[in-house]
Amino acid sequence: MAPPTSRLLEQREQENPHDNNRREFLSSAVGRSATFLSFLLPTATTAANAFENRLNDKYADSIAQTGTQPKDLGVLATRKSRTEGSYRGLKACGNTPNCLASSNPYADLPSRTIFGWDGKSIKDVKKVIDTYEVNQNDIDGGGFKIMTYNEKDQYLYVQFQSYKMGYIDDFECWYNDKSGKFDVRSASREGYSDLGVNRKRLEYIAARLEKEFGWTFERERDGSLA
């Protein structure tokens, strides 16, 4: 199925194919309202020029395709599971291959579920985010912003933005006291395929946590996150 005409035009004009040509067609999903355990998340979407740490201001005034922030982000006491009835934790991925998550039971969605991370403190993750390299691996050229940081609840929520079109991706990390691991979720709001952007982001964060703070991870034979 061919992408919309606007996408074709963007493909011809783009300067960074890895970041800005990653969605093949638009779709949207609105999450259900939910009660959070101990914190509330921001409800407003972010404007294209709101992230001051973007690569440069070339597309800062463009109309950003931020999408709608899911209403059910954060840690919920009860989420539906196809295989175990319910679970506690972060939102699971949907039916599109533009997301990776670790809270939900692995059997629910093996292709988009990864294992939790073995680390010490959410403070380590924040330190990595604070010094995150904008445009690393040609992604997140639009910058990023920490939206929620709760050291007591060991939870961090960050929005990352693509360079040209201003797509917003949501990243979350939370310590799951039941598993003894840190659960993560990185997902695109818009489109179908992300061309590996969310995996690149998680691989970067994991590599730095491993090198700088001694975190450990389940990995595939090729070294990628499992």
CSV table of C-alpha atoms in Angstrom, one decimal:
chain,number,residue,atom,x,y,z
A,1,MET,CA,0.0,0.0,0.0
A,2,ALA,CA,1.6,3.3,-1.1
A,3,PRO,CA,2.0,6.1,1.4
A,4,PRO,CA,0.0,9.3,1.1
A,5,THR,CA,1.1,12.0,-1.3
A,6,SER,CA,2.3,14.2,1.5
A,7,ARG,CA,4.6,11.4,2.6
A,8,LEU,CA,6.1,11.0,-0.9
A,9,LEU,CA,6.8,14.7,-1.1
A,10,GLU,CA,8.5,14.6,2.3
A,11,GLN,CA,10.6,11.7,1.2
A,12,ARG,CA,11.9,13.7,-1.8
A,13,GLU,CA,12.7,16.8,0.4
A,14,GLN,CA,14.1,15.2,3.5
A,15,GLU,CA,17.7,15.5,4.6
A,16,ASN,CA,17.6,12.8,7.3
A,17,PRO,CA,15.9,9.6,6.1
A,18,HIS,CA,16.5,7.7,9.3
A,19,ASP,CA,14.6,10.2,11.4
A,20,ASN,CA,12.0,11.9,9.3
A,21,ASN,CA,10.9,9.3,6.7
A,22,ARG,CA,10.1,6.6,9.3
A,23,ARG,CA,6.3,6.6,9.2
A,24,GLU,CA,4.7,5.0,6.2
A,25,PHE,CA,1.1,6.1,6.8
A,26,LEU,CA,-0.7,7.9,9.6
A,27,SER,CA,-2.9,6.4,12.2
A,28,SER,CA,-4.0,7.5,15.6
A,29,ALA,CA,-5.0,5.8,18.8
A,30,VAL,CA,-6.6,7.4,21.9
A,31,GLY,CA,-6.0,5.5,25.1
A,32,ARG,CA,-8.7,5.1,27.8
A,33,SER,CA,-8.7,7.3,30.9
A,34,ALA,CA,-7.0,5.6,33.9
A,35,THR,CA,-6.1,6.3,37.5
A,36,PHE,CA,-2.4,6.5,38.2
A,37,LEU,CA,-0.8,5.0,41.2
A,38,SER,CA,1.0,8.0,42.7
A,39,PHE,CA,1.5,10.7,40.0
A,40,LEU,CA,-0.2,12.5,37.1
A,41,LEU,CA,1.3,13.0,33.7
A,42,PRO,CA,1.2,16.2,31.6
A,43,THR,CA,-1.8,16.2,29.3
A,44,ALA,CA,-0.7,18.9,26.8
A,45,THR,CA,1.2,17.9,23.6
A,46,THR,CA,4.5,19.7,23.0
A,47,ALA,CA,4.9,22.3,20.2
A,48,ALA,CA,7.6,21.8,17.6
A,49,ASN,CA,9.8,24.6,18.9
A,50,ALA,CA,9.4,23.7,22.6
A,51,PHE,CA,12.4,21.5,22.9
A,52,GLU,CA,15.3,23.9,23.2
A,53,ASN,CA,17.9,21.2,22.8
A,54,ARG,CA,16.9,20.3,19.3
A,55,LEU,CA,19.7,19.9,16.7
A,56,ASN,CA,19.1,23.3,15.2
A,57,ASP,CA,16.2,25.7,14.4
A,58,LYS,CA,15.8,24.8,10.7
A,59,TYR,CA,12.4,23.2,11.2
A,60,ALA,CA,11.6,24.7,14.6
A,61,ASP,CA,8.7,26.8,13.2
A,62,SER,CA,7.1,24.0,11.2
A,63,ILE,CA,3.8,22.6,12.2
A,64,ALA,CA,4.7,19.6,14.3
A,65,GLN,CA,2.9,16.2,13.9
A,66,THR,CA,2.9,15.6,17.6
A,67,GLY,CA,-0.1,13.3,17.7
A,68,THR,CA,-2.1,12.8,20.9
A,69,GLN,CA,-0.4,11.9,24.2
A,70,PRO,CA,-1.9,8.6,25.3
A,71,LYS,CA,-4.1,9.1,28.4
A,72,ASP,CA,-3.0,5.8,30.0
A,73,LEU,CA,0.7,6.3,30.3
A,74,GLY,CA,2.3,5.8,33.7
A,75,VAL,CA,2.1,2.8,36.1
A,76,LEU,CA,-1.4,1.3,36.4
A,77,ALA,CA,-2.3,-1.2,39.1
A,78,THR,CA,-4.3,-3.2,36.6
A,79,ARG,CA,-3.9,-3.6,32.9
A,80,LYS,CA,-5.4,-6.2,30.6
A,81,SER,CA,-3.4,-9.2,29.6
A,82,ARG,CA,-4.4,-11.6,26.9
A,83,THR,CA,-2.5,-14.5,28.5
A,84,GLU,CA,-2.6,-13.8,32.2
A,85,GLY,CA,-5.8,-11.8,32.7
A,86,SER,CA,-4.1,-8.7,34.1
A,87,TYR,CA,-0.8,-7.2,35.1
A,88,ARG,CA,0.6,-4.1,36.9
A,89,GLY,CA,2.9,-1.7,35.1
A,90,LEU,CA,3.5,0.3,31.9
A,91,LYS,CA,1.3,0.3,28.9
A,92,ALA,CA,1.8,-2.6,26.4
A,93,CYS,CA,2.4,-2.0,22.7
A,94,GLY,CA,-0.4,-2.1,20.2
A,95,ASN,CA,-0.8,-3.8,16.9
A,96,THR,CA,1.7,-1.6,15.0
A,97,PRO,CA,5.5,-2.3,14.9
A,98,ASN,CA,6.6,1.1,16.3
A,99,CYS,CA,6.9,0.2,19.9
A,100,LEU,CA,8.8,-1.9,22.4
A,101,ALA,CA,7.8,-2.5,26.0
A,102,SER,CA,8.6,-4.8,28.9
A,103,SER,CA,5.9,-4.6,31.6
A,104,ASN,CA,3.3,-6.9,29.9
A,105,PRO,CA,3.6,-10.7,30.0
A,106,TYR,CA,6.0,-11.7,27.2
A,107,ALA,CA,3.4,-14.2,25.8
A,108,ASP,CA,1.0,-11.4,25.1
A,109,LEU,CA,3.1,-9.9,22.3
A,110,PRO,CA,6.5,-11.6,21.8
A,111,SER,CA,7.5,-9.5,18.8
A,112,ARG,CA,7.3,-6.2,20.6
A,113,THR,CA,8.0,-7.3,24.2
A,114,ILE,CA,11.6,-7.1,25.7
A,115,PHE,CA,12.9,-8.1,29.0
A,116,GLY,CA,13.2,-5.8,32.0
A,117,TRP,CA,16.5,-4.1,32.8
A,118,ASP,CA,18.6,-5.0,35.8
A,119,GLY,CA,19.9,-1.8,37.4
A,120,LYS,CA,20.3,0.2,40.6
A,121,SER,CA,18.3,3.4,40.5
A,122,ILE,CA,16.1,5.6,38.3
A,123,LYS,CA,18.7,8.3,39.0
A,124,ASP,CA,21.1,6.4,36.6
A,125,VAL,CA,18.5,6.6,33.8
A,126,LYS,CA,17.9,10.3,34.4
A,127,LYS,CA,21.7,11.0,34.2
A,128,VAL,CA,21.8,9.3,30.8
A,129,ILE,CA,18.8,11.3,29.6
A,130,ASP,CA,20.2,14.5,30.9
A,131,THR,CA,23.2,14.0,28.7
A,132,TYR,CA,21.4,12.3,25.8
A,133,GLU,CA,23.0,13.0,22.4
A,134,VAL,CA,20.5,14.7,20.2
A,135,ASN,CA,20.5,13.1,16.7
A,136,GLN,CA,22.4,10.1,17.9
A,137,ASN,CA,22.2,7.4,15.2
A,138,ASP,CA,20.3,10.0,13.1
A,139,ILE,CA,17.3,10.0,15.4
A,140,ASP,CA,15.7,12.5,17.9
A,141,GLY,CA,17.0,15.5,16.1
A,142,GLY,CA,14.1,17.5,17.4
A,143,GLY,CA,15.4,17.1,20.9
A,144,PHE,CA,13.7,15.8,24.0
A,145,LYS,CA,12.2,16.9,27.3
A,146,ILE,CA,11.7,15.2,30.7
A,147,MET,CA,8.0,15.4,31.5
A,148,THR,CA,7.9,13.5,34.7
A,149,TYR,CA,10.6,12.4,37.1
A,150,ASN,CA,9.6,10.8,40.4
A,151,GLU,CA,12.6,9.4,42.3
A,152,LYS,CA,10.4,8.1,45.1
A,153,ASP,CA,8.3,6.0,42.7
A,154,GLN,CA,11.3,5.3,40.5
A,155,TYR,CA,9.6,6.5,37.4
A,156,LEU,CA,10.7,8.7,34.5
A,157,TYR,CA,8.8,9.9,31.4
A,158,VAL,CA,10.5,11.6,28.5
A,159,GLN,CA,9.2,12.9,25.2
A,160,PHE,CA,11.5,12.7,22.2
A,161,GLN,CA,10.9,14.5,18.9
A,162,SER,CA,11.9,13.9,15.3
A,163,TYR,CA,13.8,16.6,13.5
A,164,LYS,CA,11.7,17.7,10.6
A,165,MET,CA,8.1,16.7,11.1
A,166,GLY,CA,8.1,16.9,14.9
A,167,TYR,CA,6.8,13.4,15.6
A,168,ILE,CA,6.7,12.8,19.3
A,169,ASP,CA,7.7,9.4,20.8
A,170,ASP,CA,7.0,8.6,24.5
A,171,PHE,CA,9.7,6.9,26.6
A,172,GLU,CA,9.0,5.6,30.1
A,173,CYS,CA,11.1,3.7,32.7
A,174,TRP,CA,9.9,2.4,36.0
A,175,TYR,CA,11.2,0.1,38.7
A,176,ASN,CA,9.0,-3.0,39.0
A,177,ASP,CA,9.3,-4.2,42.6
A,178,LYS,CA,7.6,-7.4,41.7
A,179,SER,CA,10.1,-8.5,39.1
A,180,GLY,CA,13.1,-6.6,40.6
A,181,LYS,CA,13.7,-5.1,37.2
A,182,PHE,CA,13.3,-1.7,35.5
A,183,ASP,CA,10.5,-1.8,32.9
A,184,VAL,CA,10.7,0.3,29.9
A,185,ARG,CA,8.5,1.5,27.1
A,186,SER,CA,9.4,3.5,23.9
A,187,ALA,CA,6.6,4.1,21.4
A,188,SER,CA,5.6,6.3,18.5
A,189,ARG,CA,2.3,8.1,18.6
A,190,GLU,CA,1.9,8.4,14.9
A,191,GLY,CA,2.3,6.1,11.9
A,192,TYR,CA,2.9,2.4,11.4
A,193,SER,CA,6.5,1.5,11.1
A,194,ASP,CA,9.2,3.5,12.9
A,195,LEU,CA,12.1,2.1,10.9
A,196,GLY,CA,13.7,1.0,14.1
A,197,VAL,CA,13.8,4.4,15.8
A,198,ASN,CA,12.5,3.2,19.2
A,199,ARG,CA,14.9,0.3,19.3
A,200,LYS,CA,17.8,2.6,18.4
A,201,ARG,CA,16.8,4.8,21.3
A,202,LEU,CA,16.6,1.9,23.8
A,203,GLU,CA,19.9,0.4,22.6
A,204,TYR,CA,21.6,3.8,23.1
A,205,ILE,CA,20.2,4.2,26.6
A,206,ALA,CA,21.0,0.6,27.6
A,207,ALA,CA,24.5,0.8,26.3
A,208,ARG,CA,25.3,3.9,28.4
A,209,LEU,CA,23.7,2.4,31.5
A,210,GLU,CA,25.8,-0.7,31.0
A,211,LYS,CA,29.0,1.2,30.5
A,212,GLU,CA,28.6,4.0,33.0
A,213,PHE,CA,26.6,2.4,35.8
A,214,GLY,CA,27.0,-1.4,35.4
A,215,TRP,CA,23.5,-2.3,34.5
A,216,THR,CA,22.9,-5.7,32.9
A,217,PHE,CA,20.6,-6.7,30.1
A,218,GLU,CA,19.2,-9.8,28.3
A,219,ARG,CA,20.6,-9.8,24.8
A,220,GLU,CA,20.2,-11.7,21.6
A,221,ARG,CA,23.1,-13.6,20.0
A,222,ASP,CA,23.8,-10.5,17.8
A,223,GLY,CA,24.1,-8.4,21.0
A,224,SER,CA,20.9,-6.5,20.6
A,225,LEU,CA,18.4,-6.1,23.4
A,226,ALA,CA,16.2,-9.2,23.9
